[in-house]
mmCIF file of C-alpha atoms in Angstrom:
data_model
loop_
_atom_site.group_PDB
_atom_site.id
_atom_site.type_symbol
_atom_site.label_atom_id
_atom_site.label_comp_id
_atom_site.label_asym_id
_atom_site.label_seq_id
_atom_site.Cartn_x
_atom_site.Cartn_y
_atom_site.Cartn_z
ATOM 1 C CA MET H 14 77.157 109.946 133.645
ATOM 2 C CA ASN H 15 74.320 111.068 131.373
ATOM 3 C CA SER H 16 72.472 113.569 133.610
ATOM 4 C CA TYR H 17 71.916 117.177 132.571
ATOM 5 C CA GLY H 18 75.007 119.302 133.185
ATOM 6 C CA SER H 19 77.331 116.318 133.351
ATOM 7 C CA PHE H 20 80.891 116.412 132.111
ATOM 8 C CA PRO H 21 81.778 116.942 129.326
ATOM 9 C CA GLY H 22 79.490 119.803 128.457
ATOM 10 C CA ALA H 23 81.322 120.610 125.235
ATOM 11 C CA ARG H 24 81.292 117.825 122.657
ATOM 12 C CA PRO H 25 83.095 118.869 119.446
ATOM 13 C CA ARG H 26 82.491 115.343 118.125
ATOM 14 C CA ARG H 27 78.891 116.330 117.396
ATOM 15 C CA LEU H 28 80.185 118.124 114.307
ATOM 16 C CA ARG H 29 82.027 115.036 113.077
ATOM 17 C CA THR H 30 79.173 112.551 113.125
ATOM 18 C CA THR H 31 78.541 112.100 109.381
ATOM 19 C CA PRO H 32 80.372 112.822 106.132
ATOM 20 C CA VAL H 33 77.911 115.546 105.188
ATOM 21 C CA MET H 34 78.240 117.150 108.638
ATOM 22 C CA ARG H 35 82.033 117.173 108.316
ATOM 23 C CA ARG H 36 81.785 118.630 104.832
ATOM 24 C CA MET H 37 79.403 121.360 105.977
ATOM 25 C CA VAL H 38 81.683 122.615 108.749
ATOM 26 C CA ALA H 39 84.984 122.156 106.911
ATOM 27 C CA GLU H 40 87.223 125.185 107.359
ATOM 28 C CA THR H 41 89.439 124.484 104.350
ATOM 29 C CA ARG H 42 88.240 123.468 100.909
ATOM 30 C CA LEU H 43 90.339 122.343 97.980
ATOM 31 C CA HIS H 44 89.173 123.326 94.532
ATOM 32 C CA PRO H 45 90.637 122.510 91.108
ATOM 33 C CA ALA H 46 91.193 126.237 90.557
ATOM 34 C CA ASP H 47 93.721 126.209 93.423
ATOM 35 C CA LEU H 48 96.066 123.973 91.437
ATOM 36 C CA ILE H 49 98.922 124.619 89.003
ATOM 37 C CA LEU H 50 100.610 121.857 87.007
ATOM 38 C CA PRO H 51 104.416 121.937 86.657
ATOM 39 C CA ALA H 52 105.426 120.348 83.343
ATOM 40 C CA PHE H 53 108.730 119.518 81.665
ATOM 41 C CA VAL H 54 109.286 119.695 77.917
ATOM 42 C CA ARG H 55 112.433 118.189 76.455
ATOM 43 C CA GLU H 56 114.064 119.092 73.208
ATOM 44 C CA GLY H 57 114.850 116.465 70.597
ATOM 45 C CA ILE H 58 112.610 113.597 71.713
ATOM 46 C CA THR H 59 109.778 111.948 69.805
ATOM 47 C CA GLU H 60 108.149 110.136 72.724
ATOM 48 C CA PRO H 61 107.643 111.179 76.365
ATOM 49 C CA VAL H 62 110.486 110.098 78.636
ATOM 50 C CA PRO H 63 109.422 108.740 82.052
ATOM 51 C CA ILE H 64 111.165 110.260 85.062
ATOM 52 C CA GLU H 65 112.292 107.285 87.127
ATOM 53 C CA ALA H 66 112.242 109.073 90.470
ATOM 54 C CA MET H 67 108.784 110.543 89.817
ATOM 55 C CA PRO H 68 106.463 107.724 88.738
ATOM 56 C CA GLY H 69 103.743 109.031 86.452
ATOM 57 C CA VAL H 70 105.635 112.204 85.491
ATOM 58 C CA VAL H 71 107.403 112.536 82.143
ATOM 59 C CA GLN H 72 109.573 114.826 80.111
ATOM 60 C CA HIS H 73 107.100 115.825 77.413
ATOM 61 C CA THR H 74 107.486 116.197 73.720
ATOM 62 C CA ARG H 75 106.011 119.374 72.277
ATOM 63 C CA ASP H 76 102.936 117.431 71.185
ATOM 64 C CA THR H 77 102.330 115.680 74.507
ATOM 65 C CA LEU H 78 102.862 118.956 76.359
ATOM 66 C CA ARG H 79 100.029 120.525 74.381
ATOM 67 C CA LYS H 80 97.865 117.542 75.248
ATOM 68 C CA ALA H 81 98.771 117.807 78.947
ATOM 69 C CA ALA H 82 97.844 121.488 78.924
ATOM 70 C CA VAL H 83 94.431 120.727 77.443
ATOM 71 C CA GLU H 84 93.840 117.959 79.980
ATOM 72 C CA ALA H 85 94.727 120.306 82.836
ATOM 73 C CA LEU H 86 92.381 122.935 81.455
ATOM 74 C CA GLU H 87 89.528 120.455 81.084
ATOM 75 C CA ALA H 88 90.037 119.258 84.660
ATOM 76 C CA GLY H 89 89.679 122.804 85.972
ATOM 77 C CA VAL H 90 93.344 123.471 86.807
ATOM 78 C CA SER H 91 94.175 127.187 86.724
ATOM 79 C CA GLY H 92 97.728 127.197 85.429
ATOM 80 C CA ILE H 93 100.705 125.349 84.027
ATOM 81 C CA MET H 94 104.334 126.086 84.972
ATOM 82 C CA LEU H 95 106.715 125.211 82.149
ATOM 83 C CA PHE H 96 110.296 124.004 82.462
ATOM 84 C CA GLY H 97 112.465 123.558 79.384
ATOM 85 C CA VAL H 98 115.039 120.787 79.001
ATOM 86 C CA PRO H 99 117.471 121.567 76.164
ATOM 87 C CA GLU H 100 119.711 119.134 74.348
ATOM 88 C CA ASP H 101 122.981 118.680 76.234
ATOM 89 C CA ALA H 102 124.964 120.037 73.307
ATOM 90 C CA LYS H 103 123.157 123.374 73.638
ATOM 91 C CA LYS H 104 124.130 123.921 77.261
ATOM 92 C CA ASP H 105 126.909 126.419 77.891
ATOM 93 C CA ALA H 106 128.347 128.523 80.703
ATOM 94 C CA ALA H 107 125.938 131.402 80.099
ATOM 95 C CA GLY H 108 122.807 129.319 79.513
ATOM 96 C CA THR H 109 122.225 130.939 76.135
ATOM 97 C CA ALA H 110 119.559 128.398 75.164
ATOM 98 C CA GLY H 111 117.440 130.015 77.860
ATOM 99 C CA THR H 112 117.408 133.351 76.043
ATOM 100 C CA ASP H 113 117.234 132.018 72.495
ATOM 101 C CA PRO H 114 113.818 133.006 71.086
ATOM 102 C CA ASP H 115 113.769 129.576 69.457
ATOM 103 C CA GLY H 116 114.962 127.749 72.578
ATOM 104 C CA ILE H 117 112.859 124.875 73.852
ATOM 105 C CA LEU H 118 111.153 126.827 76.651
ATOM 106 C CA GLN H 119 110.132 129.715 74.410
ATOM 107 C CA VAL H 120 108.888 127.286 71.747
ATOM 108 C CA ALA H 121 106.879 125.443 74.399
ATOM 109 C CA ILE H 122 105.314 128.677 75.634
ATOM 110 C CA ARG H 123 104.188 129.501 72.106
ATOM 111 C CA ASP H 124 102.868 125.967 71.628
ATOM 112 C CA VAL H 125 100.784 126.019 74.781
ATOM 113 C CA ARG H 126 99.544 129.567 74.205
ATOM 114 C CA ALA H 127 98.408 128.569 70.711
ATOM 115 C CA GLU H 128 96.624 125.534 72.162
ATOM 116 C CA VAL H 129 94.819 127.050 75.152
ATOM 117 C CA GLY H 130 95.022 130.807 74.653
ATOM 118 C CA ASP H 131 94.043 132.685 77.794
ATOM 119 C CA ASP H 132 91.943 129.853 79.212
ATOM 120 C CA LEU H 133 94.903 128.485 81.190
ATOM 121 C CA VAL H 134 97.435 130.692 82.962
ATOM 122 C CA ILE H 135 100.767 129.934 81.283
ATOM 123 C CA MET H 136 103.728 130.337 83.615
ATOM 124 C CA SER H 137 107.414 129.852 82.911
ATOM 125 C CA ASP H 138 110.390 129.082 85.082
ATOM 126 C CA LEU H 139 112.807 131.985 84.815
ATOM 127 C CA CYS H 140 116.156 130.495 85.754
ATOM 128 C CA LEU H 141 119.361 129.395 84.052
ATOM 129 C CA ASP H 142 119.987 126.073 85.773
ATOM 130 C CA GLU H 143 118.370 123.926 83.068
ATOM 131 C CA PHE H 144 120.468 125.652 80.395
ATOM 132 C CA THR H 145 123.948 125.917 81.926
ATOM 133 C CA ASP H 146 126.627 123.270 81.532
ATOM 134 C CA HIS H 147 127.598 123.728 85.180
ATOM 135 C CA GLY H 148 124.003 123.447 86.408
ATOM 136 C CA HIS H 149 123.952 126.564 88.561
ATOM 137 C CA CYS H 150 121.156 129.119 88.482
ATOM 138 C CA GLY H 151 123.428 131.885 87.231
ATOM 139 C CA VAL H 152 126.639 132.713 85.428
ATOM 140 C CA LEU H 153 129.905 132.078 87.226
ATOM 141 C CA ASP H 154 132.768 134.451 87.945
ATOM 142 C CA ALA H 155 136.450 133.682 87.458
ATOM 143 C CA GLU H 156 136.561 131.803 90.746
ATOM 144 C CA GLY H 157 133.562 129.620 89.980
ATOM 145 C CA ARG H 158 131.092 131.473 92.188
ATOM 146 C CA VAL H 159 127.650 132.529 91.011
ATOM 147 C CA ASP H 160 127.867 136.192 90.013
ATOM 148 C CA ASN H 161 124.663 137.787 91.273
ATOM 149 C CA ASP H 162 124.644 140.968 89.200
ATOM 150 C CA ALA H 163 125.840 139.385 85.972
ATOM 151 C CA THR H 164 123.086 136.799 86.413
ATOM 152 C CA LEU H 165 120.479 139.534 86.764
ATOM 153 C CA GLU H 166 121.341 140.739 83.268
ATOM 154 C CA ARG H 167 120.648 137.250 81.949
ATOM 155 C CA TYR H 168 117.350 137.083 83.853
ATOM 156 C CA ALA H 169 116.267 140.354 82.246
ATOM 157 C CA GLU H 170 116.856 138.827 78.815
ATOM 158 C CA MET H 171 115.016 135.649 79.790
ATOM 159 C CA ALA H 172 112.015 137.613 80.997
ATOM 160 C CA GLN H 173 111.774 139.461 77.713
ATOM 161 C CA VAL H 174 111.980 136.415 75.432
ATOM 162 C CA GLN H 175 109.478 134.514 77.587
ATOM 163 C CA ALA H 176 107.109 137.471 77.483
ATOM 164 C CA ASP H 177 107.521 137.780 73.726
ATOM 165 C CA ALA H 178 106.648 134.080 73.445
ATOM 166 C CA GLY H 179 103.310 134.731 75.119
ATOM 167 C CA VAL H 180 103.689 133.772 78.767
ATOM 168 C CA HIS H 181 101.191 135.205 81.258
ATOM 169 C CA VAL H 182 103.392 134.863 84.356
ATOM 170 C CA VAL H 183 107.159 134.566 84.844
ATOM 171 C CA GLY H 184 108.587 132.803 87.859
ATOM 172 C CA PRO H 185 112.097 134.035 88.710
ATOM 173 C CA SER H 186 113.403 131.138 90.791
ATOM 174 C CA GLY H 187 117.170 131.554 90.966
ATOM 175 C CA MET H 188 117.267 133.405 94.312
ATOM 176 C CA MET H 189 119.496 136.215 93.099
ATOM 177 C CA ASP H 190 119.271 139.412 95.125
ATOM 178 C CA GLY H 191 117.259 141.991 93.187
ATOM 179 C CA GLN H 192 115.821 139.548 90.660
ATOM 180 C CA VAL H 193 112.206 140.682 90.943
ATOM 181 C CA GLY H 194 113.017 144.351 90.396
ATOM 182 C CA VAL H 195 115.236 143.656 87.402
ATOM 183 C CA VAL H 196 112.645 141.384 85.816
ATOM 184 C CA ARG H 197 109.874 143.942 86.372
ATOM 185 C CA ASP H 198 111.943 146.670 84.730
ATOM 186 C CA ALA H 199 112.849 144.390 81.823
ATOM 187 C CA LEU H 200 109.223 143.529 81.167
ATOM 188 C CA ASP H 201 108.017 147.105 81.427
ATOM 189 C CA THR H 202 110.757 148.290 79.089
ATOM 190 C CA ILE H 203 109.350 146.234 76.223
ATOM 191 C CA GLY H 204 105.733 147.083 76.930
ATOM 192 C CA LYS H 205 104.878 143.843 78.753
ATOM 193 C CA GLU H 206 103.374 145.509 81.822
ATOM 194 C CA ASP H 207 100.591 142.912 81.923
ATOM 195 C CA VAL H 208 102.979 139.974 82.403
ATOM 196 C CA ALA H 209 102.848 139.120 86.103
ATOM 197 C CA ILE H 210 105.678 137.997 88.372
ATOM 198 C CA LEU H 211 105.305 135.007 90.659
ATOM 199 C CA ALA H 212 108.317 135.494 92.892
ATOM 200 C CA TYR H 213 110.065 132.458 94.303
ATOM 201 C CA THR H 214 110.357 134.447 97.507
ATOM 202 C CA VAL H 215 111.128 131.614 99.904
ATOM 203 C CA LYS H 216 113.195 128.868 98.304
ATOM 204 C CA TYR H 217 115.167 126.674 100.625
ATOM 205 C CA SER H 218 118.242 124.643 99.772
ATOM 206 C CA SER H 219 116.453 121.347 100.187
ATOM 207 C CA VAL H 220 117.253 117.665 99.815
ATOM 208 C CA PHE H 221 113.708 117.208 98.529
ATOM 209 C CA TYR H 222 114.667 118.654 95.140
ATOM 210 C CA GLY H 223 116.496 115.436 94.281
ATOM 211 C CA PRO H 224 114.076 113.947 91.724
ATOM 212 C CA PHE H 225 113.676 117.333 90.019
ATOM 213 C CA ARG H 226 117.340 117.242 89.030
ATOM 214 C CA GLU H 227 116.580 114.164 86.950
ATOM 215 C CA ALA H 228 113.471 115.798 85.527
ATOM 216 C CA VAL H 229 115.396 118.749 84.083
ATOM 217 C CA GLY H 230 118.556 116.811 83.220
ATOM 218 C CA SER H 231 120.583 118.948 85.619
ATOM 219 C CA SER H 232 124.342 119.204 85.134
ATOM 220 C CA LEU H 233 124.860 120.469 88.680
ATOM 221 C CA LYS H 234 127.932 119.462 90.649
ATOM 222 C CA GLY H 235 127.895 120.539 94.277
ATOM 223 C CA ASP H 236 125.009 122.503 95.781
ATOM 224 C CA ARG H 237 123.218 125.862 95.750
ATOM 225 C CA LYS H 238 123.621 126.794 99.381
ATOM 226 C CA THR H 239 125.261 130.146 98.617
ATOM 227 C CA TYR H 240 122.043 131.484 97.092
ATOM 228 C CA GLN H 241 119.135 129.291 98.157
ATOM 229 C CA GLN H 242 118.026 129.742 101.763
ATOM 230 C CA ASP H 243 119.174 127.845 104.832
ATOM 231 C CA PRO H 244 116.391 125.510 106.081
ATOM 232 C CA ALA H 245 117.145 126.654 109.634
ATOM 233 C CA ASN H 246 116.013 130.235 108.974
ATOM 234 C CA LEU H 247 112.615 131.906 109.140
ATOM 235 C CA ARG H 248 113.302 135.609 109.738
ATOM 236 C CA GLU H 249 115.458 135.583 106.622
ATOM 237 C CA SER H 250 112.413 134.468 104.646
ATOM 238 C CA MET H 251 110.394 137.404 105.904
ATOM 239 C CA ARG H 252 113.169 139.748 104.813
ATOM 240 C CA GLU H 253 113.148 138.186 101.348
ATOM 241 C CA LEU H 254 109.386 138.658 101.305
ATOM 242 C CA ALA H 255 109.621 142.371 102.104
ATOM 243 C CA LEU H 256 112.225 142.870 99.394
ATOM 244 C CA ASP H 257 110.249 141.029 96.717
ATOM 245 C CA LEU H 258 107.104 143.006 97.462
ATOM 246 C CA GLU H 259 109.046 146.260 97.377
ATOM 247 C CA GLU H 260 110.480 145.266 93.987
ATOM 248 C CA GLY H 261 107.056 144.611 92.487
ATOM 249 C CA ALA H 262 106.156 140.949 92.970
ATOM 250 C CA ASP H 263 102.533 140.282 92.048
ATOM 251 C CA MET H 264 102.450 136.908 93.803
ATOM 252 C CA VAL H 265 104.860 135.142 96.137
ATOM 253 C CA MET H 266 105.800 131.521 96.624
ATOM 254 C CA VAL H 267 107.151 129.230 99.325
ATOM 255 C CA LYS H 268 109.151 126.214 98.133
ATOM 256 C CA PRO H 269 109.199 123.409 99.244
ATOM 257 C CA ALA H 270 105.705 123.272 100.707
ATOM 258 C CA GLY H 271 105.269 120.353 103.115
ATOM 259 C CA PRO H 272 108.404 120.715 105.267
ATOM 260 C CA TYR H 273 107.874 124.483 105.545
ATOM 261 C CA LEU H 274 104.196 124.916 106.410
ATOM 262 C CA ASP H 275 105.144 127.158 109.334
ATOM 263 C CA VAL H 276 106.927 129.511 106.940
ATOM 264 C CA LEU H 277 104.008 129.384 104.523
ATOM 265 C CA ALA H 278 101.559 130.312 107.268
ATOM 266 C CA LYS H 279 103.688 133.238 108.407
ATOM 267 C CA VAL H 280 104.068 134.539 104.857
ATOM 268 C CA ALA H 281 100.340 134.188 104.175
ATOM 269 C CA ASP H 282 99.487 136.117 107.334
ATOM 270 C CA ALA H 283 101.856 138.940 106.399
ATOM 271 C CA VAL H 284 100.825 139.816 102.841
ATOM 272 C CA ASP H 285 97.922 141.083 100.764
ATOM 273 C CA VAL H 286 99.059 139.441 97.514
ATOM 274 C CA PRO H 287 98.273 135.879 96.418
ATOM 275 C CA VAL H 288 100.490 133.209 97.975
ATOM 276 C CA ALA H 289 101.609 130.025 96.239
ATOM 277 C CA ALA H 290 103.391 126.939 97.506
ATOM 278 C CA TYR H 291 105.249 124.336 95.468
ATOM 279 C CA GLN H 292 104.780 120.713 96.467
ATOM 280 C CA ILE H 293 108.082 119.599 95.043
ATOM 281 C CA SER H 294 109.449 116.446 93.478
ATOM 282 C CA GLY H 295 110.686 114.849 96.683
ATOM 283 C CA GLU H 296 107.328 115.333 98.368
ATOM 284 C CA TYR H 297 105.665 113.714 95.367
ATOM 285 C CA ALA H 298 108.179 110.867 95.215
ATOM 286 C CA MET H 299 107.810 109.953 98.883
ATOM 287 C CA VAL H 300 104.062 109.469 98.611
ATOM 288 C CA GLU H 301 104.355 107.544 95.357
ATOM 289 C CA ALA H 302 107.080 105.276 96.770
ATOM 290 C CA ALA H 303 105.180 104.566 99.984
ATOM 291 C CA ALA H 304 102.012 103.865 98.025
ATOM 292 C CA GLU H 305 103.854 101.499 95.719
ATOM 293 C CA LYS H 306 105.013 99.578 98.790
ATOM 294 C CA GLY H 307 101.448 99.431 100.065
ATOM 295 C CA TRP H 308 102.374 101.469 103.122
ATOM 296 C CA ILE H 309 99.969 104.346 102.502
ATOM 297 C CA ASP H 310 96.676 105.047 100.767
ATOM 298 C CA ARG H 311 97.880 107.030 97.764
ATOM 299 C CA ASP H 312 94.708 108.925 96.875
ATOM 300 C CA LYS H 313 93.966 109.947 100.437
ATOM 301 C CA ALA H 314 97.578 110.986 101.008
ATOM 302 C CA ILE H 315 97.510 113.222 97.936
ATOM 303 C CA LEU H 316 94.387 115.072 99.009
ATOM 304 C CA GLU H 317 95.434 115.288 102.659
ATOM 305 C CA SER H 318 98.817 116.744 101.775
ATOM 306 C CA LEU H 319 97.230 119.307 99.459
ATOM 307 C CA THR H 320 94.648 120.226 102.093
ATOM 308 C CA GLY H 321 97.412 120.822 104.619
ATOM 309 C CA ILE H 322 99.188 123.184 102.230
ATOM 310 C CA ARG H 323 95.943 125.010 101.502
ATOM 311 C CA ARG H 324 95.102 125.243 105.214
ATOM 312 C CA ALA H 325 98.520 126.772 105.943
ATOM 313 C CA GLY H 326 97.650 129.674 103.658
ATOM 314 C CA ALA H 327 98.485 128.824 100.053
ATOM 315 C CA GLN H 328 95.893 130.089 97.597
ATOM 316 C CA MET H 329 97.701 128.316 94.764
ATOM 317 C CA ILE H 330 99.516 124.990 94.893
ATOM 318 C CA LEU H 331 101.980 123.807 92.296
ATOM 319 C CA THR H 332 101.768 120.029 92.337
ATOM 320 C CA TYR H 333 102.553 117.236 89.902
ATOM 321 C CA TRP H 334 99.192 115.738 90.873
ATOM 322 C CA ALA H 335 97.324 118.853 89.722
ATOM 323 C CA THR H 336 95.305 117.333 86.890
ATOM 324 C CA GLU H 337 94.628 114.088 88.728
ATOM 325 C CA ALA H 338 93.648 115.866 91.938
ATOM 326 C CA ALA H 339 91.453 118.329 90.056
ATOM 327 C CA ARG H 340 89.567 115.453 88.470
ATOM 328 C CA LYS H 341 89.009 113.887 91.874
ATOM 329 C CA LEU H 342 87.832 117.163 93.360
ATOM 330 C CA GLY H 343 85.624 118.023 90.431
ATOM 331 C CA GLY H 344 84.246 114.564 89.965
ATOM 332 C CA VAL H 345 85.534 114.453 86.383
#
C-alpha cells in the first residue's frame, strides 16, 4: 500500500539511506583522542619480542618504546599506558624492582617523557604483579594470602617513584581496598599534586586476561579471585566506584570492556569524572584469531568493538589497536 496515511507511517530507514546520511545522524563518534595505547617494555632485550597470543603486539626495547610513543602521538592518540617487564632474576616476594628508581618501568617513563614531553599523556601501571616472583598484585602474608595493608605501603612507594620519573597519570590496578586514598596521600606528600589517578575501579577476575600474562611474563600460580571482582556482581562495582571517588580518583576505569558493557554504562551514568574502559588482551586476541582464520573482517570488527565501548559510556579506551585505529579514524 502506497496511499497517504498508509502503514507504516514511521520509517526510520529514511535516515540510513546513504553513507553520508548515516554519518550525519550518528549518535556515537570515535576519535583518535579517545584512545590510549597500552605498551610493554622489557628489560634486557635488544630487539622487540613478539607476544604469541597477541599478534602484532610486542614487548618493546627502550628504543622501540620511544618510537611507539612517537607513532601514537603522530596518529592523534591521547595517551600511553606503560607496563614494565623486569628480568626474572630481579623478581622477588616484595616486587622491589617496581619501586627501584632505576627499575625498568621508571626508566621507561623517563624515556618516553624525554621523547614526547607533555604532548602525550604518560600513564603507568601501578601494581606489583609484574615484579613479584609469585605473580600476585601484592605482598603475601605468612599463610600465602595477599596482605592488603602491607601492599598499600608498597603502592605508596610505587606512586612516588613513578611520579618522580615524570608520569602524568598513575593507574593503581591491584584492587586493594583503600589503594586510591593511599596513592593520593603519597603523591601529595612529595608535592606531586598534579599527578592524576586513573583508578582501576571495576576490575573483574576474568579469563580474558590470559594473553596479558604472557605479555608481562607473569609468574602467577593460581588466580586473583580474592581481590579482583566476581564477574557475577554489579552492585559491588558501584560500591567500589563510590569508594574510589571518595578517596580522590580523578578518573575511573572498567576492565575488561566488551564483556562488561552493562557495568560500563551504569558507571558512566553515575559519575561526573571521566570514564575509561580497557579492551583487554583476550578481546584483542579473539578478533585477531578470527580474522586470521578468515571468519571475520578484522578492520570492521576493530572499529565496531571500539564504537560499542564508546557508546556504552567510555570517554577513553585503552586498546592495543590504538595507533592503528587512530590512523584509520584520522585518515593518516
